[in-house]
Amino acid sequence: MSNAHSTPLTADFLIIGAGVAGLDLALRLAGHGDVILLSKAAVGESNSYYAQGGIAAVLDPADDLDSHIADTLVAGAGLCHEDTVRQVVENGPRSIRRLLDLGAPFTREAHKGGFHLTKEGGHSTRRVIHTADATGKAVVEILLERVLAHPRIHAYADHMAVDLVTSHKLGMFLPGQPNRCFGCYALEVESGRVLTFQSRFTILASGGAGKVYRYTTNPDVATGDGIAMAYRAGCRVANMEFMQFHPTCLFHPKAKSFLISEAVRGEGGILVLKNGEPFMKRHHPSADLAPRDIVARAIDYEMKRSGDDCVYLDITAKGRDFIEEHFPNIYKKCAELGIDMATEAIPVVPAAHYTCGGVVTDAHGATDLEGLYAIGEVSHTGLHGANRLASNSLLECLVYADAACESMLNRIRERPRFAHPNIPLWDSFGVHSCQEAVLISHNWDEIRRFMSNYVGIVRSNRRLACARRRSELLQQEINEFYWNCSITRDLLELRNISLVASLIIRSAIHRKESRGLHFTTDYPDRDDANWSQDTILPITE
Ligand code: FAD
Ligand code: SIN
């Protein structure tokens, strides 16, 4: 019996992912055609929803674009594409104005009337606009309300894209014709049916891959599906060695993935050891507000040196009223766990947070595949270089939603509606349901464990070689499950994290220097003469 759904679902635009990038783009496109919006969990469940600190943009008359550009370039450690940085920073204020027009409830400066701007690591001034310490939730809710009410946006929750449908996969190799994307297959998670979605344009807005690591600030959806799908379809993927670890994830047995915002340090919090001794001045002149790669590495070093399980973040000096006003969400979460952040320091550890690499795009989010765009954390636009500057990612989502929308609207006439070949139904002949779920759960654990131990904040040739051997073996095993077992969300995600893990390992092995988020004890120095270019792995089709 086939578990495929027989009628393809069609739209002008197919967006895979409903975080800030996907939601904002859906709203922009809906005035120009029908939009299908897929999300593999509830619509809006995303990294975006959990964003805390805010959105970086030049909003204060005393700030200037060149300063934001310079800070981004410094954080990016020589690998940012300057034209991309300029494009994103220059469009920042406009993107914020649009959110304000939609009703985003950004926090205002007490008694002064303007918006409160906070500070985060690597920024030379206060420029992060925010909604207390739950900015993502506020922005997602504003966008979601409009998306769900829009008659031309058809949102499919719990529908997981499995793979892209391309002309090459359909066996169409016409001379002079590029490889084209026609849509995707997607699993209806509840029923196990596989649906075919066809579109003029397909947009990956599927976020990052923090779940490749055991400890992460990311929610469960962040399994790098878009990066894996694009790579399998023949797109270039760049800079996967640069996985950003956030320095301060709450360390508590009952808290899964809870972030303690960098804004806590921006507003005066300091990192201390168990005995209360501050240590960041020993590592960088900017101390607690040094760029993130430096702070995370310093914490890793101090934890290994002392043998302690965590370090502590102390903001008690600011007093209860200030803390409750600025960080209500964090204050509440800590209190629920018995930590009073007004009187005691918060236990924290670094955790995988942001995927700086991704699917290579041009200045409009267009990928190597005709008809396929990638925006937001799934993409590699050149903005982040070897280390993303705090609060630049929500900004990138918004700026690239705008740029991609403009590009698709300019090209829409070139792509007549549904002049596609007949896409074959999903073929599940001969597969059986996997009777041994333990094989899947064990492999999940194994990948995440060796990635954390061998391909984490500090790497070495030996650790990377061990990781590669394990990764190759697991990939073979997982591919076997994929071809022989009925697909489930768990199995598809495992397939994707195993591919993304291998891309990270191969990229890390390739880069024989230390730079930004990639630090290896075998090549501890930055080597501009040989390594000041992006890592782009060979395409496999
Ligand atoms: P996401 O918001 O992650 O959305 C991805 C979407 O794709 C989800 O809807 C998911 O369900 C869907 N999806 C994934 N795979 C599939 C599939 N196969 N099929 C269908 N749907 C799929 N950045 C800032 O700039 N400022 C901050 O203050 C900030 N704080 C952060 C705090 C936390 C805890 C975290 C985790 C990140 C933070 N970041 C912050 C980073 C920022 O939130 C993300 O980079 C950004 O939100 C990514 O948005 P996105 O739309 O690209 O992806
Ligand atoms: C934070 O609030 O610390 C997260 C900011 C970011 O990741 O950009």
XYZ file of C-alpha atoms and ligand atoms in Angstrom:
602
model
C 0.000 0.000 0.000
C 1.323 3.405 -0.856
C 1.428 6.072 1.826
C 1.626 8.831 -0.779
C -1.132 11.377 -1.284
C -2.192 11.336 -4.921
C -2.868 15.001 -5.739
C 0.037 17.447 -5.685
C -0.661 20.594 -3.686
C 0.270 23.666 -5.660
C 1.003 27.308 -4.945
C 3.016 30.155 -6.370
C 5.357 30.125 -3.375
C 6.270 27.217 -1.127
C 8.000 28.283 2.080
C 9.603 25.579 4.215
C 9.813 26.923 7.755
C 7.749 29.255 9.914
C 10.197 31.183 12.069
C 10.755 34.922 11.613
C 12.260 34.452 8.129
C 9.440 32.248 6.810
C 6.594 34.170 8.462
C 7.833 37.558 7.320
C 8.383 36.335 3.772
C 4.933 34.695 3.673
C 3.312 38.004 4.580
C 5.308 39.893 1.975
C 4.509 37.412 -0.808
C 0.845 36.891 0.005
C -0.146 40.067 -1.819
C 1.268 38.584 -5.034
C 0.202 34.944 -5.081
C -0.766 31.867 -3.103
C 1.652 30.825 -0.418
C 2.029 27.401 1.178
C 3.857 27.573 4.497
C 5.166 24.288 5.899
C 6.370 23.758 9.424
C 7.278 20.428 10.860
C 5.915 21.285 14.317
C 3.336 23.854 15.430
C 3.449 26.961 13.220
C 5.849 29.404 14.891
C 7.730 26.785 16.981
C 11.239 27.785 15.998
C 14.529 29.251 17.166
C 12.944 32.612 16.447
C 10.302 32.110 19.112
C 12.947 31.700 21.827
C 15.121 34.673 20.825
C 15.765 36.784 23.872
C 18.236 39.659 23.478
C 16.752 41.466 20.493
C 17.536 42.817 17.034
C 20.631 44.874 16.253
C 20.062 47.988 14.144
C 21.294 51.555 14.021
C 18.422 53.429 15.652
C 20.130 55.875 17.983
C 21.179 59.183 16.334
C 24.495 58.887 18.201
C 25.187 55.498 16.551
C 26.143 55.089 12.890
C 26.043 52.477 10.149
C 29.819 52.315 9.815
C 30.158 51.433 13.461
C 27.660 48.540 13.180
C 29.457 47.391 10.031
C 32.856 47.573 11.752
C 31.623 45.602 14.794
C 30.175 42.893 12.528
C 33.436 42.629 10.590
C 35.539 42.406 13.758
C 33.320 39.660 15.229
C 33.417 37.796 11.903
C 37.217 37.486 12.146
C 38.069 38.320 8.555
C 35.522 36.126 6.766
C 32.472 38.399 6.476
C 31.540 39.520 2.977
C 31.672 43.277 3.355
C 29.027 43.943 0.704
C 26.577 41.657 2.518
C 27.339 43.287 5.857
C 26.673 46.706 4.363
C 23.421 45.541 2.744
C 22.101 44.089 6.004
C 23.183 46.944 8.274
C 21.903 49.639 5.899
C 18.493 47.952 5.684
C 18.314 47.442 9.459
C 16.406 50.589 10.451
C 13.834 50.007 7.658
C 13.242 46.426 8.838
C 12.605 47.621 12.374
C 10.209 50.310 11.163
C 8.228 47.609 9.346
C 7.926 45.577 12.557
C 6.822 48.687 14.408
C 4.187 49.307 11.731
C 2.943 45.758 12.259
C 2.648 46.556 15.978
C 5.775 44.991 17.499
C 5.737 45.910 21.216
C 9.397 46.854 21.672
C 10.392 47.977 25.162
C 10.466 51.721 25.702
C 13.021 53.654 27.700
C 11.538 54.355 31.130
C 10.619 58.065 31.492
C 12.237 59.060 28.168
C 9.759 57.921 25.528
C 12.177 56.398 22.960
C 12.964 52.707 22.617
C 15.293 51.089 25.120
C 18.403 49.784 23.378
C 20.461 47.135 25.107
C 24.072 46.117 24.598
C 25.573 42.745 23.783
C 29.048 41.304 23.250
C 31.032 42.716 20.337
C 28.832 45.835 19.933
C 30.652 49.104 20.550
C 27.434 50.798 21.641
C 23.832 50.123 22.712
C 21.939 49.194 19.532
C 19.788 46.152 20.275
C 16.054 46.840 20.211
C 14.079 44.279 22.204
C 10.889 43.294 23.980
C 12.223 42.806 27.521
C 14.007 39.420 27.362
C 11.498 37.666 25.074
C 11.918 39.481 21.763
C 11.421 36.432 19.551
C 8.078 35.543 21.104
C 6.805 39.098 20.628
C 7.893 39.286 16.970
C 6.696 35.778 16.078
C 3.290 36.439 17.643
C 2.832 39.667 15.695
C 3.725 37.981 12.399
C 1.828 34.790 13.142
C -1.417 36.562 13.875
C -1.348 38.127 10.420
C -0.139 35.000 8.653
C -2.897 32.815 10.088
C -5.553 35.379 9.167
C -4.351 35.842 5.565
C -6.612 34.179 2.986
C -3.758 33.489 0.553
C -1.436 31.833 3.060
C -2.083 28.139 3.596
C -0.193 27.037 6.692
C 0.499 23.329 7.142
C 1.614 22.588 10.693
C 3.251 19.222 11.444
C 4.304 18.765 7.822
C 7.976 17.996 7.453
C 9.770 18.550 4.148
C 11.665 15.375 3.279
C 13.529 16.330 0.117
C 13.434 18.844 -2.699
C 12.119 17.816 -6.100
C 14.548 18.889 -8.815
C 14.821 18.462 -12.559
C 17.992 16.430 -12.144
C 16.338 14.099 -9.666
C 13.553 13.624 -12.211
C 16.170 12.667 -14.801
C 15.790 15.875 -16.812
C 19.271 16.889 -17.979
C 18.587 19.279 -20.839
C 21.571 20.965 -22.520
C 21.982 24.539 -21.314
C 19.221 24.133 -18.704
C 20.159 24.573 -15.057
C 19.019 22.207 -12.351
C 15.601 23.469 -11.203
C 13.574 23.092 -8.069
C 9.884 22.234 -8.501
C 8.863 21.878 -4.843
C 9.254 19.164 -2.241
C 7.945 15.975 -0.758
C 6.678 16.402 2.793
C 5.669 13.990 5.511
C 2.341 14.579 7.228
C 3.783 13.715 10.616
C 0.608 12.415 12.247
C -0.589 10.085 9.479
C 2.753 9.117 7.936
C 1.472 10.043 4.443
C 3.856 11.755 2.064
C 2.461 14.701 0.100
C 3.859 16.368 -2.990
C 4.034 20.160 -3.000
C 4.635 22.014 -6.285
C 5.438 25.692 -6.637
C 6.908 28.353 -8.866
C 9.416 29.218 -6.170
C 10.520 27.217 -3.154
C 12.097 28.950 -0.186
C 14.074 27.261 2.566
C 13.494 29.127 5.832
C 14.112 26.071 7.962
C 16.636 27.438 10.453
C 19.826 26.022 11.931
C 21.240 22.813 13.327
C 21.939 23.224 17.057
C 20.495 19.759 17.717
C 23.584 18.209 16.152
C 25.129 18.858 19.591
C 24.161 17.384 22.933
C 23.863 20.703 24.740
C 22.142 23.411 22.772
C 19.993 26.484 23.297
C 17.915 25.444 20.261
C 14.490 23.796 20.391
C 13.925 20.318 18.924
C 13.098 21.587 15.418
C 16.688 22.757 14.769
C 18.039 19.687 12.982
C 19.542 21.333 9.903
C 16.940 19.853 7.535
C 17.192 22.653 4.975
C 20.977 22.450 4.819
C 20.795 18.674 4.348
C 18.048 18.884 1.708
C 19.856 21.596 -0.246
C 23.142 19.707 -0.145
C 21.478 16.513 -1.320
C 19.894 18.509 -4.156
C 23.263 19.833 -5.332
C 23.550 23.263 -3.685
C 26.822 24.538 -2.307
C 27.030 24.669 1.480
C 29.655 26.919 3.100
C 31.488 27.438 6.405
C 29.916 24.643 8.392
C 32.895 24.524 10.775
C 31.687 27.769 12.339
C 29.096 26.571 14.851
C 28.526 29.275 17.411
C 28.409 28.268 21.077
C 26.517 30.720 23.251
C 28.546 31.312 26.423
C 25.648 31.246 28.860
C 23.090 28.480 28.746
C 21.467 27.769 32.119
C 23.124 24.787 33.824
C 20.426 22.934 35.729
C 19.229 19.319 35.530
C 15.617 20.429 35.098
C 16.195 23.096 32.436
C 16.507 21.932 28.865
C 18.197 24.434 26.587
C 17.293 27.601 28.484
C 19.350 30.596 27.422
C 20.549 33.344 29.744
C 20.669 36.280 27.350
C 23.899 38.062 26.548
C 21.969 41.217 27.439
C 22.436 40.174 31.079
C 26.152 40.846 30.586
C 25.296 43.888 28.477
C 23.460 45.341 31.470
C 26.293 44.642 33.920
C 26.360 40.902 34.663
C 29.808 39.392 35.112
C 31.107 35.865 34.716
C 32.704 34.414 37.836
C 34.175 31.156 39.049
C 32.678 29.067 41.870
C 34.623 31.166 44.419
C 33.167 34.412 42.994
C 36.340 35.462 41.168
C 35.743 37.273 37.827
C 37.907 35.832 35.049
C 37.095 37.428 31.684
C 39.635 40.266 32.009
C 42.326 37.577 31.853
C 41.076 36.545 28.428
C 40.197 39.757 26.550
C 40.343 43.537 27.076
C 36.547 43.753 26.532
C 36.138 41.183 29.334
C 32.533 39.951 29.627
C 31.493 41.775 26.459
C 34.154 40.318 24.193
C 32.857 38.589 21.030
C 31.051 35.345 21.734
C 33.677 32.934 20.418
C 36.197 34.376 22.862
C 33.867 34.281 25.875
C 32.724 30.701 25.146
C 36.335 29.527 24.736
C 37.366 31.296 27.953
C 34.576 29.545 29.885
C 35.530 26.201 28.349
C 39.144 26.822 29.399
C 38.202 27.815 32.971
C 35.897 24.795 33.370
C 38.574 22.397 32.137
C 41.208 24.065 34.351
C 39.101 23.965 37.520
C 37.269 20.724 36.797
C 33.990 22.487 37.630
C 30.768 21.643 35.781
C 29.876 25.276 35.112
C 30.770 28.911 35.758
C 28.426 31.555 37.152
C 26.827 34.730 35.866
C 26.421 37.347 38.562
C 24.083 40.330 38.112
C 23.145 40.695 41.775
C 24.790 44.143 41.899
C 21.922 45.597 39.821
C 19.281 44.816 42.439
C 15.929 43.068 42.273
C 13.827 45.846 40.709
C 16.197 46.340 37.798
C 16.485 42.603 37.181
C 12.749 42.005 37.314
C 12.085 44.885 34.957
C 14.742 44.010 32.362
C 14.720 40.218 32.511
C 11.252 39.105 33.638
C 11.344 35.862 31.666
C 14.797 34.785 32.879
C 14.015 35.890 36.438
C 10.850 33.778 36.437
C 12.519 30.704 34.963
C 15.382 30.886 37.469
C 12.923 31.368 40.352
C 10.979 28.283 39.242
C 14.196 26.323 39.569
C 15.018 27.766 42.980
C 17.623 30.290 41.779
C 17.088 33.867 42.968
C 19.160 35.845 40.469
C 18.781 39.011 42.576
C 20.821 37.427 45.365
C 22.820 34.600 43.769
C 24.842 33.989 40.631
C 23.310 31.822 37.881
C 25.111 28.565 36.928
C 25.879 28.633 33.185
C 27.710 26.625 30.501
C 28.333 27.232 26.797
C 25.953 25.432 24.417
C 25.558 25.128 20.637
C 23.507 28.100 19.555
C 23.818 29.293 15.974
C 24.858 27.757 12.643
C 26.983 30.420 10.929
C 27.443 28.309 7.809
C 24.673 27.173 5.499
C 23.317 27.123 1.974
C 25.220 29.543 -0.253
C 23.040 32.368 -1.587
C 23.425 35.573 -3.543
C 22.407 39.013 -2.275
C 18.718 38.098 -2.763
C 18.784 34.691 -1.112
C 18.856 32.815 -4.445
C 20.715 29.497 -4.257
C 22.517 27.440 -6.897
C 19.235 25.743 -7.833
C 16.987 27.652 -10.191
C 13.752 28.496 -8.336
C 15.168 27.766 -4.858
C 15.873 30.476 -2.277
C 17.269 30.176 1.244
C 16.822 32.842 3.919
C 17.515 33.126 7.639
C 19.707 30.777 9.640
C 19.661 28.026 6.979
C 21.551 30.307 4.601
C 25.111 31.432 4.167
C 24.969 34.981 2.874
C 28.426 36.060 4.053
C 27.068 38.247 6.872
C 28.469 36.320 9.816
C 31.921 35.231 8.673
C 33.669 33.077 11.266
C 31.542 34.289 14.184
C 28.124 35.983 14.192
C 27.748 39.268 16.021
C 25.002 39.051 18.656
C 21.482 39.966 17.502
C 22.447 40.186 13.835
C 20.528 37.045 12.918
C 16.938 38.193 13.357
C 18.014 41.246 11.391
C 19.342 39.033 8.598
C 16.019 37.106 8.518
C 14.096 40.344 7.976
C 16.441 41.933 5.438
C 16.670 38.773 3.337
C 12.902 38.169 3.448
C 12.601 41.582 1.814
C 15.397 40.980 -0.719
C 14.131 37.510 -1.687
C 10.581 38.794 -2.087
C 11.756 41.529 -4.435
C 13.807 39.095 -6.508
C 10.988 36.544 -6.860
C 8.486 39.200 -7.856
C 10.876 40.440 -10.533
C 11.234 36.928 -11.917
C 7.730 35.606 -11.513
C 6.787 35.984 -15.173
C 9.745 33.816 -16.213
C 8.220 30.947 -14.296
C 4.781 30.125 -15.650
C 2.423 28.653 -13.090
C 2.651 24.880 -12.800
C 4.234 24.193 -16.167
C 6.006 21.408 -14.362
C 6.588 17.863 -15.387
C 4.454 15.295 -13.670
C 6.220 14.699 -10.429
C 6.039 11.040 -9.483
C 4.302 10.176 -6.247
C 6.430 9.279 -3.278
C 7.358 5.642 -3.645
C 7.227 3.615 -0.445
C 6.983 0.214 -2.072
C 8.781 -2.496 -0.075
C 9.483 -0.463 3.052
C 8.421 -1.732 6.456
C 7.898 -0.039 9.770
C 11.027 0.061 11.879
C 10.474 -2.411 14.712
C 13.552 -1.364 16.641
C 13.257 2.278 17.562
C 16.268 1.835 19.814
C 18.489 1.815 16.725
C 17.285 5.313 15.886
C 17.463 6.721 19.420
C 20.916 5.242 19.992
C 22.266 6.845 16.828
C 20.774 10.206 17.783
C 22.616 10.053 21.116
C 25.829 8.818 19.603
C 26.064 11.580 17.008
C 25.299 14.316 19.505
C 27.772 12.941 22.024
C 30.746 12.633 19.675
C 29.988 15.989 18.078
C 30.072 17.636 21.533
C 33.217 15.825 22.653
C 35.224 15.901 19.438
C 33.889 18.769 17.327
C 32.954 21.309 20.006
C 34.571 24.540 21.143
C 38.120 23.133 21.047
C 39.122 20.687 18.318
C 42.230 18.738 17.275
C 43.266 16.613 14.295
C 42.878 13.493 16.353
C 39.425 14.291 17.671
C 38.228 15.289 14.207
C 39.568 12.060 12.683
C 37.730 10.011 15.344
C 34.568 11.968 14.657
C 34.871 11.406 10.918
C 35.236 7.626 11.306
C 32.157 7.418 13.518
C 30.179 9.748 11.314
C 30.885 7.714 8.159
C 29.797 4.498 9.792
C 26.625 5.978 11.214
C 25.682 7.600 7.939
C 25.817 4.230 6.165
C 23.636 2.660 8.827
C 21.143 5.540 8.827
C 20.866 5.551 5.037
C 20.017 1.876 5.201
C 17.172 2.615 7.648
C 15.991 5.426 5.412
C 15.681 3.257 2.324
C 14.148 0.271 4.099
C 11.918 1.658 6.856
C 8.748 3.757 6.768
C 9.769 7.317 7.375
C 8.973 9.160 10.583
C 9.995 12.628 11.757
C 12.562 11.035 14.055
C 14.202 9.042 11.286
C 14.225 11.962 8.851
C 15.806 14.242 11.437
C 18.400 11.607 12.256
C 19.252 11.348 8.567
C 19.626 15.126 8.416
C 21.687 15.599 11.591
C 24.028 12.825 10.476
C 24.620 14.578 7.140
C 25.017 17.998 8.767
C 27.426 16.532 11.348
C 29.524 15.133 8.527
C 29.541 18.533 6.771
C 30.729 20.183 9.996
C 33.471 17.584 10.514
C 34.682 17.728 6.909
C 34.758 21.540 6.970
C 36.628 21.560 10.292
C 39.182 19.075 8.958
C 39.621 21.191 5.852
C 40.451 24.435 7.722
C 44.029 24.188 8.979
C 44.093 27.280 11.169
C 42.141 28.708 14.105
C 39.721 31.541 13.391
C 36.545 32.756 15.047
C 34.485 29.805 16.169
C 36.868 27.195 14.769
C 39.694 26.563 17.231
C 42.053 23.624 16.870
C 45.044 22.862 19.087
C 47.015 21.617 16.050
C 46.834 24.986 14.256
C 46.224 27.464 17.097
C 46.883 30.644 15.061
C 44.907 32.542 12.479
C 46.537 32.223 9.044
C 45.294 35.000 6.762
C 47.745 34.165 4.021
C 46.225 30.736 3.392
C 42.767 30.560 4.924
C 40.950 33.850 4.470
C 38.313 32.312 2.213
C 35.047 30.438 2.861
C 35.058 26.660 3.154
C 32.894 25.269 0.385
C 32.623 21.499 0.235
C 32.381 19.777 -3.127
C 28.837 19.362 -4.352
C 27.407 15.849 -4.331
C 24.418 15.017 -6.453
P 13.779 29.369 12.814
O 13.233 30.471 13.598
O 14.564 28.354 13.527
O 12.553 28.651 12.086
C 12.741 27.450 11.395
C 11.390 26.908 10.984
O 11.587 25.851 10.049
C 10.565 26.312 12.105
O 9.234 26.675 11.880
C 10.709 24.807 11.901
O 9.626 24.053 12.375
C 10.783 24.755 10.398
N 11.403 23.556 9.833
C 12.656 23.085 10.026
N 12.849 21.989 9.277
C 11.703 21.778 8.595
C 11.277 20.785 7.667
N 12.054 19.765 7.293
N 10.017 20.860 7.171
C 9.174 21.853 7.559
N 9.532 22.814 8.438
C 10.782 22.754 8.940
N 19.115 36.058 17.233
C 19.031 37.388 17.330
O 19.261 38.101 16.348
N 18.695 37.962 18.516
C 18.427 37.240 19.627
O 18.099 37.792 20.680
C 18.524 35.832 19.551
N 18.293 35.061 20.636
C 18.271 33.709 20.491
C 17.912 32.917 21.575
C 17.791 31.550 21.433
C 17.397 30.704 22.612
C 18.057 30.952 20.179
C 17.938 29.476 19.996
C 18.458 31.727 19.102
C 18.559 33.105 19.244
N 18.910 33.919 18.174
C 18.851 35.268 18.301
C 19.115 33.352 16.848
C 17.826 33.531 16.042
O 16.723 33.298 16.883
C 17.742 32.582 14.875
O 18.905 32.601 14.133
C 16.604 33.000 13.961
O 15.439 33.101 14.722
C 16.416 31.995 12.852
O 15.198 32.261 12.229
P 14.742 31.394 11.000
O 13.401 31.881 10.622
O 15.814 31.344 10.001
O 14.642 29.899 11.603
C 21.004 36.463 23.503
O 20.000 37.028 23.914
O 22.032 36.331 24.162
C 20.980 35.869 22.141
C 21.334 36.885 21.147
C 21.764 36.248 19.867
O 21.970 35.041 19.789
O 21.914 37.005 18.902
